[in-house]
Amino acid sequence: MADTKPRIIIFGDPERLHAEESVERFLAFADGNAEILANCFRGNCELDVLKKADFAVVFGGDGTILSAARDLSQAAVPVIGVNVGKLGYLAEFSVDELIGQFEDIVSGKHITEKRMIVRCCVKRDSETVFCSTAINDMVVSAGPPFNMVHLRMRVKGQSLAECVGDGVIISTPTGSTAYNLSAGGPILSADLSALVVTPICPQSLSFRSIVISAAGIVDVEMLRVNEGTTLTLDGQISHKLHVGDVVSIQRHEGAFLVVNNPLRTQWDTLASKLKWADKPKYTN
């Protein structure tokens, strides 16, 4: 390990079972091996503090990592995800693996993958009323009283399609294995620069997901909505939508930097955690 100790920021979910004890175990290991700049385990850290870090270690499930990644993307800090949740698709390391591979990680022997994120804004009467970033996806959901909504979508200013149904999911490659996958959308390699547009229960047998370049702006105009129609980012940030609102999605200049675990690939994770390409259960 280099003479200069790596500067670490810690994130986590204090309500997650075993998260706090995992943090304490890592802190004991880090004593003498790393400089802990801040422990954001129970709160937020200022951007100026984040920018000083070499790595962020995030203890929790995918939701915890997504929440931390939106802040860390502004500071270009690589994320080491430690799984103390259930699925933990984005959390590639166990505590044992993190401690065992720590020297290789901080010395740059592990690959840090750069994943795209998106910026999503809502315009109402030509005025921007909401903006935020998303790592996984942007979802327009019908909401109560749960009548079908009517949406018009454009890509790079060109008409794409109109969707009548329960809404639409626009996903990044990272988020393609989340809500998009459950709604019947395709799985994308995490390092691609693309977006997946997947309708939610469309009133059309022929309306299927489409993969488009992330180079242009995608606009979704609200032609008919419900009282409870909502825009949701990463399942965590929400904004109520009105008729005439236009949701614009484009690639953000920042990135989600993920330290990969060499003990497993993206495809290993798909197979082990989501049972992708699982062989039939033959009988003797």
CSV table of N, CA and C in Angstrom, one decimal, residues 52-158:
chain,number,residue,atom,x,y,z
A,52,LYS,N,-12.9,15.6,-1.3
A,52,LYS,CA,-11.5,15.3,-0.8
A,52,LYS,C,-11.3,13.8,-0.7
A,53,ALA,N,-12.3,13.0,-0.9
A,53,ALA,CA,-12.2,11.6,-0.7
A,53,ALA,C,-11.6,10.9,-1.9
A,54,ASP,N,-10.9,9.8,-1.6
A,54,ASP,CA,-10.4,8.9,-2.7
A,54,ASP,C,-11.5,7.8,-3.0
A,55,PHE,N,-12.2,7.4,-2.0
A,55,PHE,CA,-13.2,6.4,-2.2
A,55,PHE,C,-14.3,6.6,-1.2
A,56,ALA,N,-15.5,6.1,-1.5
A,56,ALA,CA,-16.6,6.1,-0.6
A,56,ALA,C,-17.0,4.6,-0.4
A,57,VAL,N,-17.1,4.2,0.9
A,57,VAL,CA,-17.6,2.8,1.2
A,57,VAL,C,-19.0,3.0,1.7
A,58,VAL,N,-19.9,2.3,0.9
A,58,VAL,CA,-21.3,2.4,1.2
A,58,VAL,C,-21.8,1.1,1.7
A,59,PHE,N,-22.4,1.1,3.0
A,59,PHE,CA,-22.9,-0.2,3.6
A,59,PHE,C,-24.4,-0.1,3.5
A,60,GLY,N,-25.0,-1.2,2.9
A,60,GLY,CA,-26.4,-1.2,2.8
A,60,GLY,C,-26.9,-2.0,1.6
A,61,GLY,N,-28.1,-1.8,1.1
A,61,GLY,CA,-28.6,-2.4,-0.1
A,61,GLY,C,-28.5,-1.5,-1.2
A,62,ASP,N,-29.2,-1.8,-2.3
A,62,ASP,CA,-29.1,-1.0,-3.5
A,62,ASP,C,-29.6,0.4,-3.3
A,63,GLY,N,-30.7,0.5,-2.5
A,63,GLY,CA,-31.3,1.8,-2.3
A,63,GLY,C,-30.3,2.8,-1.6
A,64,THR,N,-29.6,2.3,-0.6
A,64,THR,CA,-28.6,3.1,0.1
A,64,THR,C,-27.5,3.5,-0.9
A,65,ILE,N,-27.1,2.7,-1.8
A,65,ILE,CA,-26.0,3.0,-2.8
A,65,ILE,C,-26.5,4.1,-3.7
A,66,LEU,N,-27.8,3.9,-4.2
A,66,LEU,CA,-28.3,4.9,-5.1
A,66,LEU,C,-28.4,6.3,-4.5
A,67,SER,N,-28.8,6.3,-3.2
A,67,SER,CA,-28.9,7.6,-2.5
A,67,SER,C,-27.6,8.2,-2.4
A,68,ALA,N,-26.6,7.5,-2.0
A,68,ALA,CA,-25.2,8.0,-1.9
A,68,ALA,C,-24.6,8.4,-3.2
A,69,ALA,N,-24.9,7.6,-4.2
A,69,ALA,CA,-24.3,7.8,-5.5
A,69,ALA,C,-24.7,9.1,-6.2
A,70,ARG,N,-25.9,9.6,-5.9
A,70,ARG,CA,-26.4,10.9,-6.5
A,70,ARG,C,-25.5,12.0,-5.9
A,71,ASP,N,-25.1,11.9,-4.7
A,71,ASP,CA,-24.2,12.9,-4.1
A,71,ASP,C,-22.8,12.7,-4.6
A,72,LEU,N,-22.3,11.5,-4.6
A,72,LEU,CA,-20.9,11.2,-4.9
A,72,LEU,C,-20.6,11.5,-6.4
A,73,SER,N,-21.6,11.4,-7.3
A,73,SER,CA,-21.4,11.6,-8.7
A,73,SER,C,-20.9,13.0,-9.0
A,74,GLN,N,-21.4,14.0,-8.1
A,74,GLN,CA,-21.0,15.4,-8.3
A,74,GLN,C,-19.5,15.6,-7.9
A,75,ALA,N,-19.0,14.6,-7.1
A,75,ALA,CA,-17.6,14.8,-6.6
A,75,ALA,C,-16.7,13.8,-7.3
A,76,ALA,N,-17.2,12.9,-8.2
A,76,ALA,CA,-16.4,12.0,-8.9
A,76,ALA,C,-15.7,11.0,-8.0
A,77,VAL,N,-16.4,10.6,-7.0
A,77,VAL,CA,-15.7,9.6,-6.0
A,77,VAL,C,-16.2,8.2,-6.3
A,78,PRO,N,-15.2,7.3,-6.5
A,78,PRO,CA,-15.6,5.9,-6.7
A,78,PRO,C,-16.3,5.3,-5.5
A,79,VAL,N,-17.3,4.4,-5.8
A,79,VAL,CA,-18.1,3.8,-4.8
A,79,VAL,C,-17.7,2.3,-4.6
A,80,ILE,N,-17.5,1.9,-3.3
A,80,ILE,CA,-17.3,0.5,-3.0
A,80,ILE,C,-18.5,0.1,-2.2
A,81,GLY,N,-19.3,-0.7,-2.9
A,81,GLY,CA,-20.6,-1.1,-2.3
A,81,GLY,C,-20.5,-2.4,-1.4
A,82,VAL,N,-20.9,-2.3,-0.2
A,82,VAL,CA,-20.8,-3.5,0.7
A,82,VAL,C,-22.2,-3.9,1.0
A,83,ASN,N,-22.5,-5.1,0.7
A,83,ASN,CA,-23.9,-5.6,0.8
A,83,ASN,C,-24.2,-6.1,2.2
A,84,VAL,N,-25.1,-5.4,2.9
A,84,VAL,CA,-25.7,-5.8,4.1
A,84,VAL,C,-27.2,-5.8,4.0
A,85,GLY,N,-27.7,-5.9,2.7
A,85,GLY,CA,-29.1,-5.9,2.5
A,85,GLY,C,-29.5,-7.3,2.0
A,86,LYS,N,-30.6,-7.4,1.2
A,86,LYS,CA,-31.2,-8.6,0.8
A,86,LYS,C,-30.6,-9.0,-0.6
A,87,LEU,N,-31.0,-8.2,-1.7
A,87,LEU,CA,-30.5,-8.5,-3.0
A,87,LEU,C,-29.1,-8.0,-3.2
A,88,GLY,N,-28.9,-6.7,-3.0
A,88,GLY,CA,-27.6,-6.1,-3.1
A,88,GLY,C,-27.0,-6.2,-4.4
A,89,TYR,N,-27.7,-5.9,-5.5
A,89,TYR,CA,-27.2,-6.1,-6.8
A,89,TYR,C,-26.0,-5.1,-7.1
A,90,LEU,N,-26.1,-3.9,-6.6
A,90,LEU,CA,-25.0,-2.9,-6.8
A,90,LEU,C,-23.9,-3.0,-5.8
A,91,ALA,N,-24.2,-3.7,-4.6
A,91,ALA,CA,-23.2,-3.8,-3.6
A,91,ALA,C,-22.4,-5.1,-3.9
A,92,GLU,N,-21.3,-4.9,-4.4
A,92,GLU,CA,-20.5,-6.1,-5.0
A,92,GLU,C,-19.7,-6.8,-4.0
A,93,PHE,N,-19.4,-6.2,-2.8
A,93,PHE,CA,-18.5,-6.7,-1.8
A,93,PHE,C,-19.2,-7.2,-0.6
A,94,SER,N,-18.7,-8.2,0.1
A,94,SER,CA,-19.0,-8.5,1.5
A,94,SER,C,-18.0,-7.8,2.3
A,95,VAL,N,-18.2,-7.7,3.6
A,95,VAL,CA,-17.2,-7.0,4.5
A,95,VAL,C,-15.9,-7.8,4.4
A,96,ASP,N,-15.9,-9.1,4.4
A,96,ASP,CA,-14.7,-9.9,4.4
A,96,ASP,C,-14.0,-9.6,3.1
A,97,GLU,N,-14.7,-9.5,2.0
A,97,GLU,CA,-14.0,-9.3,0.7
A,97,GLU,C,-13.4,-7.9,0.6
A,98,LEU,N,-14.1,-6.9,1.2
A,98,LEU,CA,-13.6,-5.5,1.2
A,98,LEU,C,-12.3,-5.5,2.0
A,99,ILE,N,-12.3,-6.1,3.2
A,99,ILE,CA,-11.0,-6.1,4.0
A,99,ILE,C,-9.9,-6.9,3.3
A,100,GLY,N,-10.3,-8.0,2.8
A,100,GLY,CA,-9.2,-8.8,2.1
A,100,GLY,C,-8.7,-8.2,0.9
A,101,GLN,N,-9.5,-7.4,0.2
A,101,GLN,CA,-9.0,-6.8,-1.1
A,101,GLN,C,-8.7,-5.3,-1.0
A,102,PHE,N,-8.7,-4.8,0.2
A,102,PHE,CA,-8.6,-3.4,0.4
A,102,PHE,C,-7.3,-2.8,-0.2
A,103,GLU,N,-6.2,-3.4,0.0
A,103,GLU,CA,-4.9,-2.9,-0.5
A,103,GLU,C,-4.9,-2.9,-2.0
A,104,ASP,N,-5.5,-3.9,-2.7
A,104,ASP,CA,-5.5,-3.9,-4.1
A,104,ASP,C,-6.5,-2.8,-4.6
A,105,ILE,N,-7.6,-2.6,-3.9
A,105,ILE,CA,-8.6,-1.6,-4.3
A,105,ILE,C,-7.9,-0.2,-4.3
A,106,VAL,N,-7.3,0.2,-3.2
A,106,VAL,CA,-6.8,1.5,-3.0
A,106,VAL,C,-5.6,1.8,-3.8
A,107,SER,N,-4.9,0.7,-4.3
A,107,SER,CA,-3.7,0.9,-5.1
A,107,SER,C,-4.0,0.9,-6.6
A,108,GLY,N,-5.3,0.8,-6.9
A,108,GLY,CA,-5.7,0.9,-8.3
A,108,GLY,C,-5.7,-0.4,-9.1
A,109,LYS,N,-5.5,-1.5,-8.4
A,109,LYS,CA,-5.5,-2.8,-9.2
A,109,LYS,C,-6.9,-3.3,-9.6
A,110,HIS,N,-7.9,-2.8,-9.0
A,110,HIS,CA,-9.3,-3.2,-9.3
A,110,HIS,C,-9.8,-2.2,-10.4
A,111,ILE,N,-10.7,-2.6,-11.2
A,111,ILE,CA,-11.3,-1.8,-12.2
A,111,ILE,C,-12.4,-0.9,-11.6
A,112,THR,N,-12.3,0.4,-11.9
A,112,THR,CA,-13.4,1.3,-11.6
A,112,THR,C,-14.2,1.6,-12.8
A,113,GLU,N,-15.5,1.1,-12.8
A,113,GLU,CA,-16.3,1.2,-13.9
A,113,GLU,C,-17.1,2.6,-13.9
A,114,LYS,N,-17.1,3.2,-15.1
A,114,LYS,CA,-17.8,4.5,-15.2
A,114,LYS,C,-19.2,4.3,-15.8
A,115,ARG,N,-20.2,4.5,-15.1
A,115,ARG,CA,-21.6,4.3,-15.5
A,115,ARG,C,-22.3,5.7,-15.7
A,116,MET,N,-23.1,5.7,-16.7
A,116,MET,CA,-23.9,7.0,-17.0
A,116,MET,C,-25.0,7.2,-16.0
A,117,ILE,N,-25.2,8.5,-15.7
A,117,ILE,CA,-26.4,8.9,-15.0
A,117,ILE,C,-27.2,9.9,-15.8
A,118,VAL,N,-28.4,10.2,-15.4
A,118,VAL,CA,-29.2,11.1,-16.1
A,118,VAL,C,-29.7,12.3,-15.3
A,119,ARG,N,-30.0,13.4,-15.9
A,119,ARG,CA,-30.5,14.6,-15.3
A,119,ARG,C,-32.0,14.7,-15.8
A,120,CYS,N,-32.9,14.9,-14.9
A,120,CYS,CA,-34.3,14.9,-15.2
A,120,CYS,C,-34.9,16.2,-14.7
A,121,CYS,N,-35.6,16.9,-15.6
A,121,CYS,CA,-36.2,18.2,-15.3
A,121,CYS,C,-37.7,18.2,-15.7
A,122,VAL,N,-38.5,18.9,-15.0
A,122,VAL,CA,-39.9,19.1,-15.3
A,122,VAL,C,-40.1,20.6,-15.7
A,123,LYS,N,-40.7,20.8,-16.9
A,123,LYS,CA,-41.0,22.1,-17.3
A,123,LYS,C,-42.5,22.3,-17.3
A,124,ARG,N,-43.0,23.4,-16.7
A,124,ARG,CA,-44.4,23.7,-16.7
A,124,ARG,C,-44.6,25.2,-17.2
A,125,ASP,N,-45.3,25.3,-18.3
A,125,ASP,CA,-45.5,26.6,-18.9
A,125,ASP,C,-44.2,27.3,-19.1
A,126,SER,N,-43.3,26.5,-19.7
A,126,SER,CA,-41.9,27.0,-20.1
A,126,SER,C,-41.0,27.3,-19.0
A,127,GLU,N,-41.5,27.0,-17.7
A,127,GLU,CA,-40.6,27.3,-16.6
A,127,GLU,C,-40.2,26.0,-15.9
A,128,THR,N,-38.9,25.8,-15.6
A,128,THR,CA,-38.4,24.6,-15.0
A,128,THR,C,-38.8,24.7,-13.5
A,129,VAL,N,-39.6,23.7,-13.1
A,129,VAL,CA,-40.1,23.6,-11.7
A,129,VAL,C,-39.5,22.5,-10.9
A,130,PHE,N,-38.6,21.7,-11.5
A,130,PHE,CA,-38.0,20.6,-10.8
A,130,PHE,C,-36.8,20.0,-11.6
A,131,CYS,N,-35.7,19.7,-10.9
A,131,CYS,CA,-34.6,19.0,-11.5
A,131,CYS,C,-33.9,18.1,-10.5
A,132,SER,N,-33.5,17.0,-10.9
A,132,SER,CA,-32.7,16.1,-10.1
A,132,SER,C,-32.0,15.1,-11.0
A,133,THR,N,-31.0,14.4,-10.4
A,133,THR,CA,-30.3,13.3,-11.1
A,133,THR,C,-30.9,11.9,-10.7
A,134,ALA,N,-30.6,11.0,-11.6
A,134,ALA,CA,-31.0,9.6,-11.3
A,134,ALA,C,-30.0,8.6,-11.8
A,135,ILE,N,-29.8,7.6,-11.0
A,135,ILE,CA,-28.8,6.6,-11.3
A,135,ILE,C,-29.5,5.4,-12.1
A,136,ASN,N,-30.6,5.0,-11.6
A,136,ASN,CA,-31.3,3.9,-12.1
A,136,ASN,C,-32.4,4.2,-13.2
A,137,ASP,N,-33.4,5.0,-12.8
A,137,ASP,CA,-34.5,5.2,-13.7
A,137,ASP,C,-35.3,6.4,-13.3
A,138,MET,N,-36.1,6.8,-14.3
A,138,MET,CA,-37.2,7.8,-14.1
A,138,MET,C,-38.5,7.2,-14.5
A,139,VAL,N,-39.5,7.3,-13.6
A,139,VAL,CA,-40.7,6.6,-13.8
A,139,VAL,C,-41.9,7.6,-13.8
A,140,VAL,N,-42.7,7.6,-14.8
A,140,VAL,CA,-44.0,8.4,-14.7
A,140,VAL,C,-45.1,7.3,-14.4
A,141,SER,N,-45.7,7.4,-13.2
A,141,SER,CA,-46.7,6.4,-12.8
A,141,SER,C,-48.1,7.1,-12.7
A,142,ALA,N,-49.1,6.4,-13.1
A,142,ALA,CA,-50.5,6.9,-13.2
A,142,ALA,C,-51.0,7.5,-11.9
A,143,GLY,N,-50.8,6.8,-10.9
A,143,GLY,CA,-51.3,7.3,-9.6
A,143,GLY,C,-52.8,7.3,-9.4
A,144,PRO,N,-53.3,7.6,-8.2
A,144,PRO,CA,-54.8,7.6,-8.0
A,144,PRO,C,-55.4,8.7,-8.8
A,145,PRO,N,-56.7,8.5,-9.3
A,145,PRO,CA,-57.6,7.4,-9.1
A,145,PRO,C,-57.3,6.2,-10.1
A,146,PHE,N,-56.1,6.2,-10.6
A,146,PHE,CA,-55.6,5.0,-11.4
A,146,PHE,C,-56.3,4.8,-12.7
A,147,ASN,N,-56.8,5.9,-13.3
A,147,ASN,CA,-57.2,5.8,-14.7
A,147,ASN,C,-55.9,5.8,-15.6
A,148,MET,N,-56.1,5.4,-16.8
A,148,MET,CA,-54.9,5.4,-17.7
A,148,MET,C,-54.5,6.8,-18.0
A,149,VAL,N,-53.2,7.0,-18.1
A,149,VAL,CA,-52.6,8.3,-18.5
A,149,VAL,C,-52.2,8.3,-20.0
A,150,HIS,N,-52.1,9.4,-20.6
A,150,HIS,CA,-51.8,9.6,-22.0
A,150,HIS,C,-50.5,10.4,-22.1
A,151,LEU,N,-49.5,9.8,-22.6
A,151,LEU,CA,-48.2,10.5,-22.7
A,151,LEU,C,-47.7,10.6,-24.1
A,152,ARG,N,-47.0,11.7,-24.5
A,152,ARG,CA,-46.4,11.8,-25.8
A,152,ARG,C,-44.9,11.9,-25.6
A,153,MET,N,-44.1,11.1,-26.3
A,153,MET,CA,-42.7,11.0,-26.2
A,153,MET,C,-42.0,11.5,-27.4
A,154,ARG,N,-40.9,12.3,-27.2
A,154,ARG,CA,-40.1,12.7,-28.3
A,154,ARG,C,-38.6,12.5,-28.0
A,155,VAL,N,-37.8,12.2,-29.0
A,155,VAL,CA,-36.4,12.0,-28.9
A,155,VAL,C,-35.6,12.9,-29.9
A,156,LYS,N,-34.8,13.7,-29.3
A,156,LYS,CA,-34.0,14.7,-30.1
A,156,LYS,C,-35.0,15.6,-30.9
A,157,GLY,N,-36.2,15.9,-30.3
A,157,GLY,CA,-37.2,16.7,-31.0
A,157,GLY,C,-38.0,16.0,-32.0
A,158,GLN,N,-37.8,14.7,-32.2
A,158,GLN,CA,-38.5,13.9,-33.2
A,158,GLN,C,-39.6,13.1,-32.4
